[in-house]
Every structure is written in structure tokens, then in C-alpha cells.
Coordinates of C-alpha atoms in Angstrom, one line a residue:
M1 CA 13.8 -18.5 -5.1
L2 CA 17.1 -19.9 -4.1
F3 CA 16.0 -23.5 -4.2
K4 CA 16.6 -25.4 -7.4
H5 CA 14.4 -28.3 -6.6
K6 CA 10.9 -28.6 -5.3
T7 CA 12.0 -31.3 -2.7
I8 CA 15.1 -31.7 -0.8
S9 CA 15.5 -34.3 2.0
L10 CA 18.0 -35.6 4.5
L11 CA 17.8 -38.6 6.7
L12 CA 20.1 -38.3 9.7
A13 CA 21.8 -41.3 11.1
G14 CA 19.4 -43.6 13.0
T15 CA 16.4 -41.4 12.2
G16 CA 13.6 -42.3 9.8
L17 CA 11.1 -39.7 8.5
L18 CA 7.7 -39.9 10.2
S19 CA 4.7 -40.3 8.0
A20 CA 2.3 -37.4 8.1
G21 CA -0.3 -39.5 10.0
S22 CA 2.1 -40.9 12.6
A23 CA 3.7 -37.4 13.1
L24 CA 0.3 -36.0 14.3
A25 CA 0.0 -38.7 17.0
A26 CA 3.5 -38.7 18.2
S27 CA 4.1 -36.9 21.5
D28 CA 7.7 -36.0 20.5
T29 CA 6.5 -34.2 17.4
L30 CA 5.2 -30.6 17.0
V31 CA 3.5 -29.3 13.9
Y32 CA 3.5 -25.6 13.3
C33 CA 1.2 -24.3 10.5
T34 CA 3.3 -21.5 8.9
V35 CA 1.8 -19.0 6.5
A36 CA 4.3 -19.3 3.6
S37 CA 7.4 -21.0 2.3
P38 CA 10.8 -19.6 3.2
E39 CA 12.6 -17.6 0.5
S40 CA 15.9 -19.2 1.6
F41 CA 17.3 -21.2 4.5
N42 CA 19.9 -18.5 5.0
P43 CA 18.3 -15.5 6.9
Q44 CA 21.0 -13.2 5.5
L45 CA 19.3 -13.4 2.1
S46 CA 15.7 -12.5 3.2
S47 CA 13.7 -10.1 5.2
S48 CA 10.3 -11.8 5.6
G49 CA 8.8 -13.1 8.8
P50 CA 8.0 -16.6 7.5
T51 CA 11.6 -17.0 6.4
F52 CA 13.0 -15.9 9.7
I53 CA 10.7 -18.2 11.7
A54 CA 11.7 -21.2 9.5
T55 CA 15.4 -20.4 9.6
S56 CA 17.0 -18.1 12.1
Q57 CA 14.6 -18.9 14.9
V58 CA 14.9 -22.7 14.5
L59 CA 18.3 -23.4 12.9
Y60 CA 20.6 -20.7 14.2
N61 CA 21.7 -18.4 17.1
R62 CA 23.0 -14.9 17.2
L63 CA 25.7 -13.2 19.3
V64 CA 23.1 -11.6 21.5
T65 CA 19.4 -12.0 22.3
L66 CA 16.9 -9.4 23.6
R67 CA 15.4 -9.5 27.1
E68 CA 11.7 -9.5 26.9
S69 CA 11.3 -7.3 29.9
D70 CA 13.1 -4.2 28.5
K71 CA 14.2 -5.2 25.0
T72 CA 17.9 -4.7 25.9
P73 CA 20.7 -7.0 24.6
A74 CA 21.5 -10.1 26.7
P75 CA 24.1 -12.9 26.2
S76 CA 23.6 -15.7 23.6
L77 CA 26.6 -16.9 21.6
A78 CA 28.5 -14.1 23.1
T79 CA 28.7 -14.3 26.9
D80 CA 29.8 -10.6 27.3
W81 CA 31.2 -7.6 25.5
T82 CA 33.1 -4.4 26.0
I83 CA 32.6 -1.0 24.2
S84 CA 35.4 1.5 23.8
P85 CA 34.9 5.0 25.3
D86 CA 34.5 6.5 21.8
G87 CA 31.8 3.9 20.9
K88 CA 33.6 2.7 17.8
T89 CA 35.1 -0.6 19.0
Y90 CA 33.1 -3.6 20.3
T91 CA 34.9 -6.7 21.6
F92 CA 32.8 -9.9 22.1
T93 CA 33.8 -12.8 24.3
L94 CA 32.3 -16.0 22.7
R95 CA 30.7 -18.9 24.4
K96 CA 32.8 -22.0 24.6
G97 CA 31.7 -25.6 23.8
V98 CA 28.9 -24.6 21.3
K99 CA 28.5 -27.3 18.6
F100 CA 27.2 -27.0 15.1
N101 CA 24.7 -29.5 13.7
S102 CA 25.8 -32.0 11.0
N103 CA 24.2 -33.0 7.7
K104 CA 24.8 -35.5 4.9
F105 CA 27.3 -33.1 3.3
F106 CA 29.5 -32.3 6.3
T107 CA 30.4 -33.1 9.9
P108 CA 32.0 -30.3 11.8
T109 CA 35.4 -31.0 13.4
R110 CA 35.4 -28.1 15.8
D111 CA 33.1 -26.0 18.0
F112 CA 31.8 -22.5 17.2
N113 CA 34.5 -19.9 17.3
A114 CA 35.5 -16.4 16.2
E115 CA 36.1 -17.4 12.6
D116 CA 32.4 -18.2 12.2
V117 CA 31.6 -14.6 13.2
V118 CA 34.1 -13.2 10.8
F119 CA 32.7 -15.3 8.0
T120 CA 29.1 -14.4 8.8
V121 CA 30.0 -10.7 8.6
M122 CA 32.4 -10.6 5.7
R123 CA 30.3 -12.7 3.4
Q124 CA 27.7 -9.9 3.6
K125 CA 30.1 -6.9 3.7
D126 CA 32.9 -7.8 1.3
A127 CA 32.0 -7.8 -2.4
N128 CA 35.1 -9.8 -3.1
H129 CA 34.4 -12.4 -0.6
P130 CA 34.2 -15.9 -2.2
Y131 CA 30.6 -16.3 -0.8
H132 CA 29.3 -12.8 -1.5
Q133 CA 27.6 -13.7 -4.8
V134 CA 26.5 -17.2 -3.8
S135 CA 22.7 -17.7 -4.1
G136 CA 22.3 -14.2 -5.6
G137 CA 24.3 -12.2 -3.1
N138 CA 21.4 -10.0 -2.0
Y139 CA 22.2 -8.9 1.6
A140 CA 19.6 -6.2 1.7
Y141 CA 19.0 -6.2 5.4
F142 CA 22.7 -5.8 6.2
N143 CA 23.2 -3.1 3.6
D144 CA 19.9 -1.3 4.3
M145 CA 21.0 -0.8 7.9
G146 CA 24.3 0.6 6.7
L147 CA 26.4 -2.1 8.3
D148 CA 28.4 -2.5 5.1
K149 CA 29.8 1.0 5.6
L150 CA 29.6 1.2 9.4
I151 CA 31.8 -1.9 10.0
T152 CA 35.3 -1.1 8.9
K153 CA 36.9 -4.2 10.3
V154 CA 36.0 -7.5 12.0
E155 CA 38.8 -9.7 13.3
A156 CA 39.3 -12.8 15.3
L157 CA 41.6 -12.0 18.2
D158 CA 41.6 -15.7 19.2
D159 CA 39.1 -18.5 19.1
N160 CA 36.9 -16.9 21.8
H161 CA 37.2 -13.2 21.1
V162 CA 36.1 -11.1 18.1
R163 CA 36.5 -7.4 17.6
F164 CA 34.4 -5.0 15.5
T165 CA 35.8 -1.6 14.5
L166 CA 33.2 0.9 13.4
S167 CA 33.5 4.1 11.2
Q168 CA 31.4 6.0 13.8
P169 CA 29.4 5.4 17.0
N170 CA 26.1 3.6 16.4
A171 CA 23.5 3.4 19.2
A172 CA 21.8 0.4 17.8
F173 CA 24.8 -1.7 16.9
L174 CA 24.7 -4.1 19.8
A175 CA 20.9 -4.7 19.4
D176 CA 21.5 -5.3 15.7
W177 CA 23.3 -8.6 16.6
A178 CA 20.1 -10.0 18.0
M179 CA 18.4 -9.7 14.6
D180 CA 17.7 -12.6 12.3
F181 CA 20.1 -11.5 9.5
A182 CA 22.9 -11.7 12.1
S183 CA 22.5 -15.5 12.6
I184 CA 26.0 -17.1 12.8
L185 CA 26.9 -19.5 10.0
S186 CA 29.7 -22.1 10.0
A187 CA 32.9 -20.9 8.3
E188 CA 34.3 -24.5 8.3
Y189 CA 31.2 -25.8 6.4
A190 CA 31.5 -22.9 3.9
D191 CA 35.1 -23.7 3.2
A192 CA 34.4 -27.4 2.7
M193 CA 31.5 -26.7 0.3
M194 CA 33.5 -24.2 -1.7
K195 CA 36.3 -26.8 -2.1
K196 CA 33.7 -29.3 -3.3
G197 CA 32.2 -26.8 -5.8
T198 CA 28.8 -26.7 -4.1
P199 CA 28.8 -23.5 -2.1
E200 CA 25.0 -23.1 -2.4
N201 CA 24.6 -26.0 0.0
V202 CA 25.4 -23.5 2.8
D203 CA 22.1 -21.8 2.0
N204 CA 20.0 -24.7 0.9
W205 CA 21.3 -27.2 3.5
P206 CA 22.2 -25.0 6.5
I207 CA 24.3 -25.9 9.4
G208 CA 23.7 -23.8 12.5
T209 CA 24.0 -23.9 16.3
G210 CA 20.2 -23.7 16.9
P211 CA 17.8 -26.2 18.6
Y212 CA 17.0 -28.0 15.3
A213 CA 18.6 -29.2 12.1
L214 CA 16.9 -29.3 8.7
Q215 CA 15.7 -32.7 7.7
Q216 CA 13.4 -32.3 4.7
Y217 CA 11.9 -29.5 2.6
K218 CA 9.0 -29.7 0.1
Q219 CA 8.3 -26.3 -1.3
D220 CA 4.8 -25.0 -0.5
S221 CA 4.1 -28.2 1.4
L222 CA 6.2 -28.9 4.5
I223 CA 9.6 -28.5 6.3
R224 CA 10.8 -31.2 8.7
Y225 CA 13.4 -30.6 11.4
I226 CA 15.1 -32.9 13.9
A227 CA 16.4 -31.8 17.4
N228 CA 20.0 -30.9 17.8
P229 CA 21.3 -33.5 20.3
H230 CA 24.1 -31.2 21.4
Y231 CA 22.1 -28.0 21.8
W232 CA 24.1 -25.6 24.1
Q233 CA 21.0 -24.4 25.9
G234 CA 20.0 -27.9 27.0
E235 CA 17.9 -30.8 25.7
V236 CA 15.3 -29.8 23.1
A237 CA 11.9 -30.8 24.3
S238 CA 10.4 -32.3 21.1
K239 CA 12.5 -34.5 18.9
H240 CA 10.7 -33.6 15.7
L241 CA 9.4 -30.3 14.4
I242 CA 7.3 -30.0 11.3
F243 CA 6.2 -26.8 9.5
S244 CA 3.1 -27.4 7.5
I245 CA 3.0 -24.6 4.9
T246 CA -0.6 -23.4 5.0
P247 CA -1.3 -19.9 3.5
D248 CA -5.1 -19.9 4.1
A249 CA -6.1 -18.8 7.6
Q250 CA -9.3 -20.9 7.6
T251 CA -7.4 -24.0 6.7
R252 CA -4.8 -23.2 9.5
L253 CA -7.6 -23.1 12.1
S254 CA -9.2 -26.3 10.7
K255 CA -5.9 -28.0 11.1
L256 CA -5.5 -26.8 14.6
K257 CA -9.0 -28.0 15.5
T258 CA -8.3 -31.5 14.1
N259 CA -4.8 -31.6 15.8
E260 CA -3.0 -31.7 12.4
C261 CA -1.2 -28.6 13.8
Q262 CA -0.5 -27.8 17.4
I263 CA 0.4 -24.1 16.8
I264 CA -0.9 -21.5 14.3
P265 CA 0.3 -17.9 13.9
A266 CA -1.9 -14.9 13.1
P267 CA -5.5 -16.2 13.5
L268 CA -8.0 -13.8 12.0
P269 CA -9.9 -11.6 14.5
E270 CA -13.1 -13.1 13.4
Q271 CA -11.8 -16.5 14.5
F272 CA -11.0 -15.4 18.1
E273 CA -14.4 -16.4 19.5
A274 CA -14.4 -19.8 17.9
I275 CA -10.9 -20.5 19.4
K276 CA -11.9 -19.2 22.8
H277 CA -15.0 -21.5 22.9
D278 CA -13.1 -24.6 21.9
K279 CA -12.1 -26.5 25.0
N280 CA -9.1 -28.0 23.2
L281 CA -7.6 -24.7 22.1
Q282 CA -6.0 -21.6 23.6
L283 CA -5.7 -18.1 22.2
H284 CA -2.6 -16.2 23.1
N285 CA -1.4 -12.6 22.5
I286 CA 1.5 -10.3 23.3
D287 CA 1.8 -6.6 22.7
G288 CA 3.5 -6.0 19.3
L289 CA 6.0 -3.4 18.3
N290 CA 4.7 -3.2 14.7
V291 CA 3.0 -0.8 12.2
G292 CA 0.9 -1.8 9.2
Y293 CA 0.8 0.8 6.4
L294 CA -0.1 1.6 2.9
A295 CA 3.1 2.6 1.0
F296 CA 2.8 5.0 -1.9
N297 CA 5.4 4.5 -4.6
T298 CA 6.7 8.1 -4.7
Q299 CA 8.7 7.4 -7.9
K300 CA 5.5 6.7 -9.9
K301 CA 3.0 9.3 -10.9
P302 CA 0.8 10.6 -9.4
F303 CA 2.3 9.5 -6.1
D304 CA 5.4 11.6 -6.7
N305 CA 3.1 14.6 -5.8
V306 CA 2.7 15.1 -2.1
L307 CA -0.7 16.6 -2.6
V308 CA -2.0 13.3 -4.0
R309 CA -0.5 11.3 -1.1
Q310 CA -2.1 13.6 1.4
A311 CA -5.4 13.5 -0.5
L312 CA -5.6 9.7 -0.5
S313 CA -4.6 9.6 3.1
Y314 CA -7.5 11.8 4.0
A315 CA -9.8 9.7 1.8
V316 CA -9.2 6.5 3.9
D317 CA -11.4 5.8 6.9
K318 CA -8.7 4.3 9.1
K319 CA -10.9 3.9 12.2
A320 CA -13.5 2.0 10.2
I321 CA -10.8 -0.4 8.9
V322 CA -9.5 -1.1 12.4
A323 CA -13.0 -1.7 13.7
A324 CA -13.9 -4.0 10.9
V325 CA -10.7 -5.9 10.3
F326 CA -8.6 -5.7 13.5
K327 CA -11.5 -5.6 16.0
E328 CA -9.9 -6.1 19.5
S329 CA -6.5 -6.9 18.0
G330 CA -5.3 -3.4 16.8
T331 CA -5.4 0.3 17.2
P332 CA -5.2 3.1 14.6
A333 CA -1.6 4.2 13.8
S334 CA -0.4 7.7 12.9
S335 CA 3.4 7.3 13.0
L336 CA 6.1 5.2 11.4
L337 CA 7.0 4.1 14.9
P338 CA 4.8 2.0 17.2
P339 CA 3.6 3.5 20.6
G340 CA 5.9 2.6 23.5
M341 CA 9.1 2.8 21.4
L342 CA 11.9 5.3 22.1
G343 CA 11.2 8.4 19.9
Y344 CA 7.5 7.8 19.3
N345 CA 5.7 11.0 18.5
G346 CA 2.1 10.8 19.6
K347 CA 1.4 14.4 18.6
L348 CA 1.7 14.2 14.8
P349 CA -1.1 15.8 12.7
E350 CA -3.7 13.2 12.0
Y351 CA -5.0 12.4 8.5
A352 CA -8.5 12.0 9.9
Y353 CA -11.2 10.7 7.5
D354 CA -12.2 13.8 5.4
P355 CA -13.4 13.0 1.8
Q356 CA -14.0 16.7 1.1
K357 CA -10.5 17.6 2.1
A358 CA -9.3 14.8 -0.2
R359 CA -11.2 16.2 -3.1
E360 CA -9.8 19.7 -2.6
L361 CA -6.2 18.4 -2.5
L362 CA -6.8 16.3 -5.7
K363 CA -8.1 19.5 -7.4
Q364 CA -5.0 21.4 -6.3
A365 CA -3.0 18.6 -7.8
G366 CA -4.9 18.9 -11.1
L367 CA -6.6 15.6 -10.6
E368 CA -10.1 16.7 -9.8
K369 CA -11.5 14.0 -12.2
G370 CA -9.6 11.3 -10.4
F371 CA -7.3 8.7 -11.8
E372 CA -6.7 4.9 -12.0
T373 CA -4.1 3.1 -9.9
D374 CA -3.5 -0.2 -8.1
I375 CA -3.3 -1.4 -4.5
W376 CA -1.0 -4.4 -3.9
S377 CA -2.6 -6.7 -1.3
M378 CA -0.4 -9.0 0.8
P379 CA -1.1 -12.8 0.4
V380 CA -0.3 -13.5 4.0
A381 CA -1.7 -12.5 7.4
R382 CA 0.5 -10.6 9.8
P383 CA -0.3 -9.0 13.2
Y384 CA -0.1 -5.5 11.6
N385 CA -2.4 -6.7 8.8
P386 CA -4.6 -9.7 9.6
N387 CA -6.7 -9.5 6.4
S388 CA -5.0 -7.7 3.6
R389 CA -7.7 -8.3 1.0
R390 CA -10.4 -6.9 3.2
I391 CA -8.3 -3.8 4.0
A392 CA -7.5 -3.3 0.3
E393 CA -11.2 -3.5 -0.5
M394 CA -12.1 -0.9 2.1
I395 CA -9.4 1.4 0.8
Q396 CA -10.6 0.8 -2.8
S397 CA -14.2 1.7 -1.7
D398 CA -13.0 4.9 0.1
W399 CA -10.9 6.0 -2.8
A400 CA -13.7 5.5 -5.3
K401 CA -15.7 8.1 -3.3
V402 CA -13.2 10.7 -4.3
G403 CA -12.9 9.6 -7.9
V404 CA -9.9 7.3 -7.7
K405 CA -10.4 3.8 -9.3
A406 CA -8.0 1.3 -7.7
K407 CA -7.4 -2.3 -8.9
I408 CA -6.5 -4.8 -6.2
V409 CA -3.4 -6.9 -7.1
T410 CA -1.9 -9.8 -5.2
W411 CA 0.9 -12.3 -5.8
E412 CA 2.5 -15.3 -4.1
W413 CA 4.5 -14.0 -1.1
G414 CA 7.9 -14.4 -2.6
Q415 CA 6.8 -12.8 -5.8
Y416 CA 5.1 -10.0 -3.8
L417 CA 8.3 -9.2 -1.9
A418 CA 10.4 -9.3 -5.1
G419 CA 8.0 -7.0 -6.9
L420 CA 8.1 -4.5 -4.0
R421 CA 11.9 -4.4 -4.1
K422 CA 11.9 -3.7 -7.8
G423 CA 9.3 -0.9 -7.4
E424 CA 6.7 -2.5 -9.6
Q425 CA 3.8 -1.4 -7.4
Q426 CA 1.9 1.9 -7.4
S427 CA 0.7 1.5 -3.8
A428 CA 1.1 -1.5 -1.5
L429 CA 0.0 -2.8 1.8
Y430 CA 2.9 -3.8 3.9
G431 CA 4.2 -3.4 7.5
W432 CA 7.0 -4.0 9.9
M433 CA 7.6 -5.8 13.2
S434 CA 10.5 -4.7 15.4
D435 CA 13.2 -7.3 15.6
N436 CA 15.7 -5.3 17.7
G437 CA 13.6 -3.0 19.8
D438 CA 15.3 0.1 18.5
P439 CA 13.6 2.9 16.5
D440 CA 16.3 2.8 13.9
N441 CA 14.8 -0.6 12.9
F442 CA 11.8 1.3 11.6
A443 CA 13.3 4.7 10.6
T444 CA 15.8 3.2 8.1
L445 CA 12.9 1.6 6.2
L446 CA 12.4 5.1 4.7
G447 CA 16.1 6.0 4.5
C448 CA 17.6 7.0 1.2
A449 CA 19.9 4.0 1.1
G450 CA 16.8 1.7 1.0
V451 CA 15.6 3.1 -2.3
E452 CA 18.5 1.6 -4.2
S453 CA 18.3 -1.7 -2.4
G454 CA 14.5 -1.9 -2.5
A455 CA 13.9 -2.1 1.2
N456 CA 12.3 1.4 1.1
V457 CA 9.1 0.3 -0.7
A458 CA 7.8 3.9 -0.9
R459 CA 11.0 4.7 -2.8
W460 CA 11.1 8.0 -0.9
C461 CA 14.3 9.9 -0.2
D462 CA 14.1 13.1 1.8
K463 CA 17.3 14.8 2.8
D464 CA 16.0 16.4 5.9
Y465 CA 14.5 13.1 7.1
D466 CA 17.7 11.2 6.3
R467 CA 19.8 13.7 8.1
L468 CA 17.8 13.4 11.3
I469 CA 17.8 9.6 11.4
Q470 CA 21.5 9.5 10.7
Q471 CA 22.1 11.9 13.6
A472 CA 19.8 9.8 15.8
I473 CA 21.8 6.6 15.3
N474 CA 25.1 8.4 15.9
V475 CA 24.3 9.6 19.4
S476 CA 23.9 7.4 22.5
A477 CA 22.0 9.6 24.9
P478 CA 18.3 8.4 24.8
A479 CA 16.8 11.9 25.3
E480 CA 18.7 13.3 22.3
R481 CA 17.8 10.3 20.2
D482 CA 14.2 10.7 21.2
K483 CA 14.1 14.3 20.1
L484 CA 15.7 13.6 16.7
Y485 CA 13.3 10.7 15.9
Q486 CA 10.3 12.9 16.8
Q487 CA 11.6 15.6 14.4
A488 CA 12.0 12.9 11.7
Q489 CA 8.4 11.8 12.2
Q490 CA 7.2 15.4 11.6
V491 CA 8.9 15.3 8.2
F492 CA 7.3 11.9 7.5
A493 CA 3.8 13.2 8.5
K494 CA 4.0 16.1 6.2
Q495 CA 5.4 14.1 3.2
V496 CA 3.3 11.0 3.9
P497 CA 5.2 8.4 1.9
W498 CA 3.2 5.8 4.0
L499 CA -0.3 6.0 5.3
P500 CA 0.1 4.3 8.7
L501 CA -3.0 2.1 9.3
A502 CA -2.7 0.2 12.5
T503 CA -0.6 -1.3 15.3
G504 CA -1.6 -4.9 16.0
K505 CA -1.2 -7.2 18.9
V506 CA 0.6 -10.5 18.1
F507 CA -1.9 -13.3 18.3
Y508 CA -1.3 -17.1 18.0
A509 CA -3.3 -20.1 19.0
T510 CA -2.3 -23.5 20.3
R511 CA -3.7 -26.9 21.4
N512 CA -4.3 -26.7 25.1
N513 CA -1.9 -29.5 25.9
L514 CA 1.1 -27.6 24.5
S515 CA 3.6 -26.0 26.9
G516 CA 6.9 -24.3 26.7
Y517 CA 6.4 -22.5 23.4
V518 CA 7.5 -18.8 23.6
V519 CA 6.7 -15.9 21.3
D520 CA 8.5 -12.6 22.2
V521 CA 10.5 -9.8 20.6
N522 CA 13.1 -12.4 19.4
G523 CA 10.4 -14.3 17.5
S524 CA 9.3 -17.9 18.0
D525 CA 11.2 -20.2 20.4
F526 CA 10.4 -23.9 19.9
A527 CA 13.2 -25.4 22.0
K528 CA 11.1 -26.0 25.1
A529 CA 7.8 -26.6 23.4
K530 CA 6.2 -30.0 24.0
L531 CA 2.9 -31.8 24.1
N532 CA 1.8 -32.9 27.6

């Protein structure tokens, strides 16, 4: 955890904090029941959905956004861009007149400009940058995607133009700048805090260009935000936004019913009917680009043996899991990519439920008498895994039928993520949701570079697979990329570092008097959300 104190609070000029009771009744206040506390208020330093929703999607903007219609880059803080013929130079024209928020530590004296982009990039890239080690200096997302090596130079040409020079062409580079880790921070604020000797304020008390500013944080309890009065996309519809940190799904639904929350993410499939039949509530869903999976730690015995990974994949009744846990919200998965994404291979060999085949493979591996292991179960609900405990129990039961005894382990979300990165698990339930619409966003999760950083929770490094995904990112022709990713998935299917389980729709529920709230490939957009 980056936060040194359980509670941090800020009263902006002329604004008093609402009491919990009055907040619920106020028409200018929205309450969102989030599933977990953020790991940080700087999205460069995290890779979890709850952190991104609480930070990058509320406090910040990025150079580009993604069109919902076709998942292609569209203007945001950058109004347009040019790409050199060799694909190695990107020049962005920046939006003028965009203002940063203020807080009790700092009031900006200038608008957003190219220096902020340079700071945002170089803090993550340059090990000698003054801010690189602040708050732990773990820029896993940036490094896992290879941006530390891909970007050879970033320079401010003037206040409104910034140029990136790359070591090689990269087909996903533009879309990468719509991702949460690419949120633009204030260089001016960073300089001021460094001079004061409090650089960690940049991460604990963020200043961004987004629709809201941080007002108060109580760890594991709530986050309060106040609308940015100078938001460049126009007036923010609700003055106050509160995140009520509510890990339990039943409690989230209860709060929605009593109007303690007006929005809840990830309702359980078994809650759908109750939501549909409540005249005060609405159930929403969008198609999700996601995959939920069980990752085998291939650096720990016996999962370093491909025969064992194959055996335990055959031992799991995936269709039964989807029917029991996902119901109408998901479909069985067989690939590391979700259907509908460039490169998806729908013809991979299926690890259909076959306990006898599992026993035969375990015997070949010298483990006919079985073994003991663990299954890490996520403490939060996600579209690709709406009930991790139930899925873990079903896998546990299936494995027991082939002689494998599995203990189910769970942790608080931050501790869970930290343990995965360290490789403490033997097997773990996890998943991924696309945040740039590009297959590289999934494929790199199994890249060799991710083993050292911890992003590759299977800790699997295959040279053939790595070569194929590196080739795929270096070509721009969609047909050629598609072919390379399909080949990489064939390696994946044979080696099975993950057992893909399901692709889930993204569900959320709201009070029926809420309008303007948007959930799409960019995440959650609260700027136009209001109570009617």
C-alpha cells in the first residue's frame, strides 16, 4: 500500500463535506459501491480494475480515448497526431486550454502542456528520473508492455506538440495511450512537491485534468470527490461523487435497494432476477472483451510439467462452471484472447471435461497417486469471474476426482495482487479485461518480460510464443498480425499455462432515476451521470 495513513482528507475552498446521510438524499451527489480500495491514486503504479476506476477514470485523462463503435483511437488530450512512414515517430498535437485541478498543497499556474506528457512518460521510463523511485517505483504495466525499451525519446517540441521516437514500429502504440497507466500527470505539481520534500503527494493527493478532484479518502471505507469546475469537456453533471468501498456483493445490492448507492458493478448472476423485478432498479450489460482463467505457476512443481497442466485442464468441467456460476452472463473460453478480437483463434484443441484422460496424463507424469496443491481465489467479483469462491470450490471438487487435493486460499485484494506478482501461488484464479482493444494487451500477459516483473502470473516463458507475439506487434497489416496471434495461441493451447474458463458480459446495476452514466471499453465515465 502506498498510503501511509488510514484517512486523508481535503476541504476545497467553499466546500464542506457532506455527511453520509445527507449525501444519499442530495440530487447533486452520486454514490458508487466499488468492490475494493485503490492500491494507489496514481494509475501508473497499479494494474487492478478497482484502482483504475477510482483514479484514471475519475481524476485523469489520456492523450487518446477509444471509440466504442470500433475500438479505434480518438482524440482526447491530443486533438490529432501524425505517424512517420517508417512507423517509428509519433507527433501529437495537444489540446489547448485544459486546466489541472487544485488541492491544498498546490494551485497550478499554467494549463496542461507538452511538459506534462514528457514527465508522465519519463517518470516511468528513466530509472534516474527524480520521481522514478517515489512510492516504490513499480511501473509494471509500462514495463510489461515493453514501452521502457520501445520509447527511445519523448520530447516537447513546444507547449502544444510532443514527439515520441520508437526503437521499432509498434502496431498497438497509439491505442496504448488510451490505457489507464497512460493518464497524464502534472509536471508542475511534481516539481513543486519535490522542492518541498513531499514528492509522494503526487501519488497520494493527485492533481489531474479529469472530471473530479480527490476530496477525502478513508481506506476500506470511502472516497469522496468533488467536480472539476473547469473540466474541458464541459460541466460535470453531479457536484459530488462518493465511492463506498463494499467488497461483499450482497451488501452492494442491499445498498442499491436502499438508495445508499446509485450504481453497483458486477452484480452476481443469481442477483439478476431480483434486480429485474425491482421497479426502482435497472440491470445493464455490455459485451466484454475479457477472459477469466486459472493460471498454473509453471515455476513450481508439479506445474512445471506440461503433462500435469494438461491433466488438470481435462479434469475441470468448464461447461458446468459456466452454467452454475455465470448463467446467462458468460460463455466457456478456450483461448487467451476473447472472441471478436483481432487474432482470435476459434479452432484451438479443446480441453473438454475428461477425468479418465486426466488420470492417464497424471500417470505419465508419475503422479498417478495425485498430489496436494492450492488454488488462490480472488476476493472480488469481476465480469470474467463473478464468484471466485464458487468456481474454486467446483475446481477443487473436480480435481479431487482425479486424486488431487487442493486447498482454497484467499487474501485481501491488494495482498492477493502482491502475492501473484511475487509468484507465491501454485495456481490462481485471475483474468483480464481489454483496455485498449488490441490483442497485444492480452498476449503480453504471457510474455517472457512479464515473468520478471510479475505481470505474467503463470511465470511461463516460451521462446516460440514470445517470438510470435513480438513479430505480431511489429507489423501493421491486420491480416499478418491475425495470422501471428493465431499461431501464438496454438503454442499456448499445447503448453496450457492458463486454463481459460469463461468470457463474461460486463453487468452493472443502477437506480432507475440515474442517467448519463457510461460503461464502455474506456471504463466508467461519471462526468454526465446524474439523478433525475
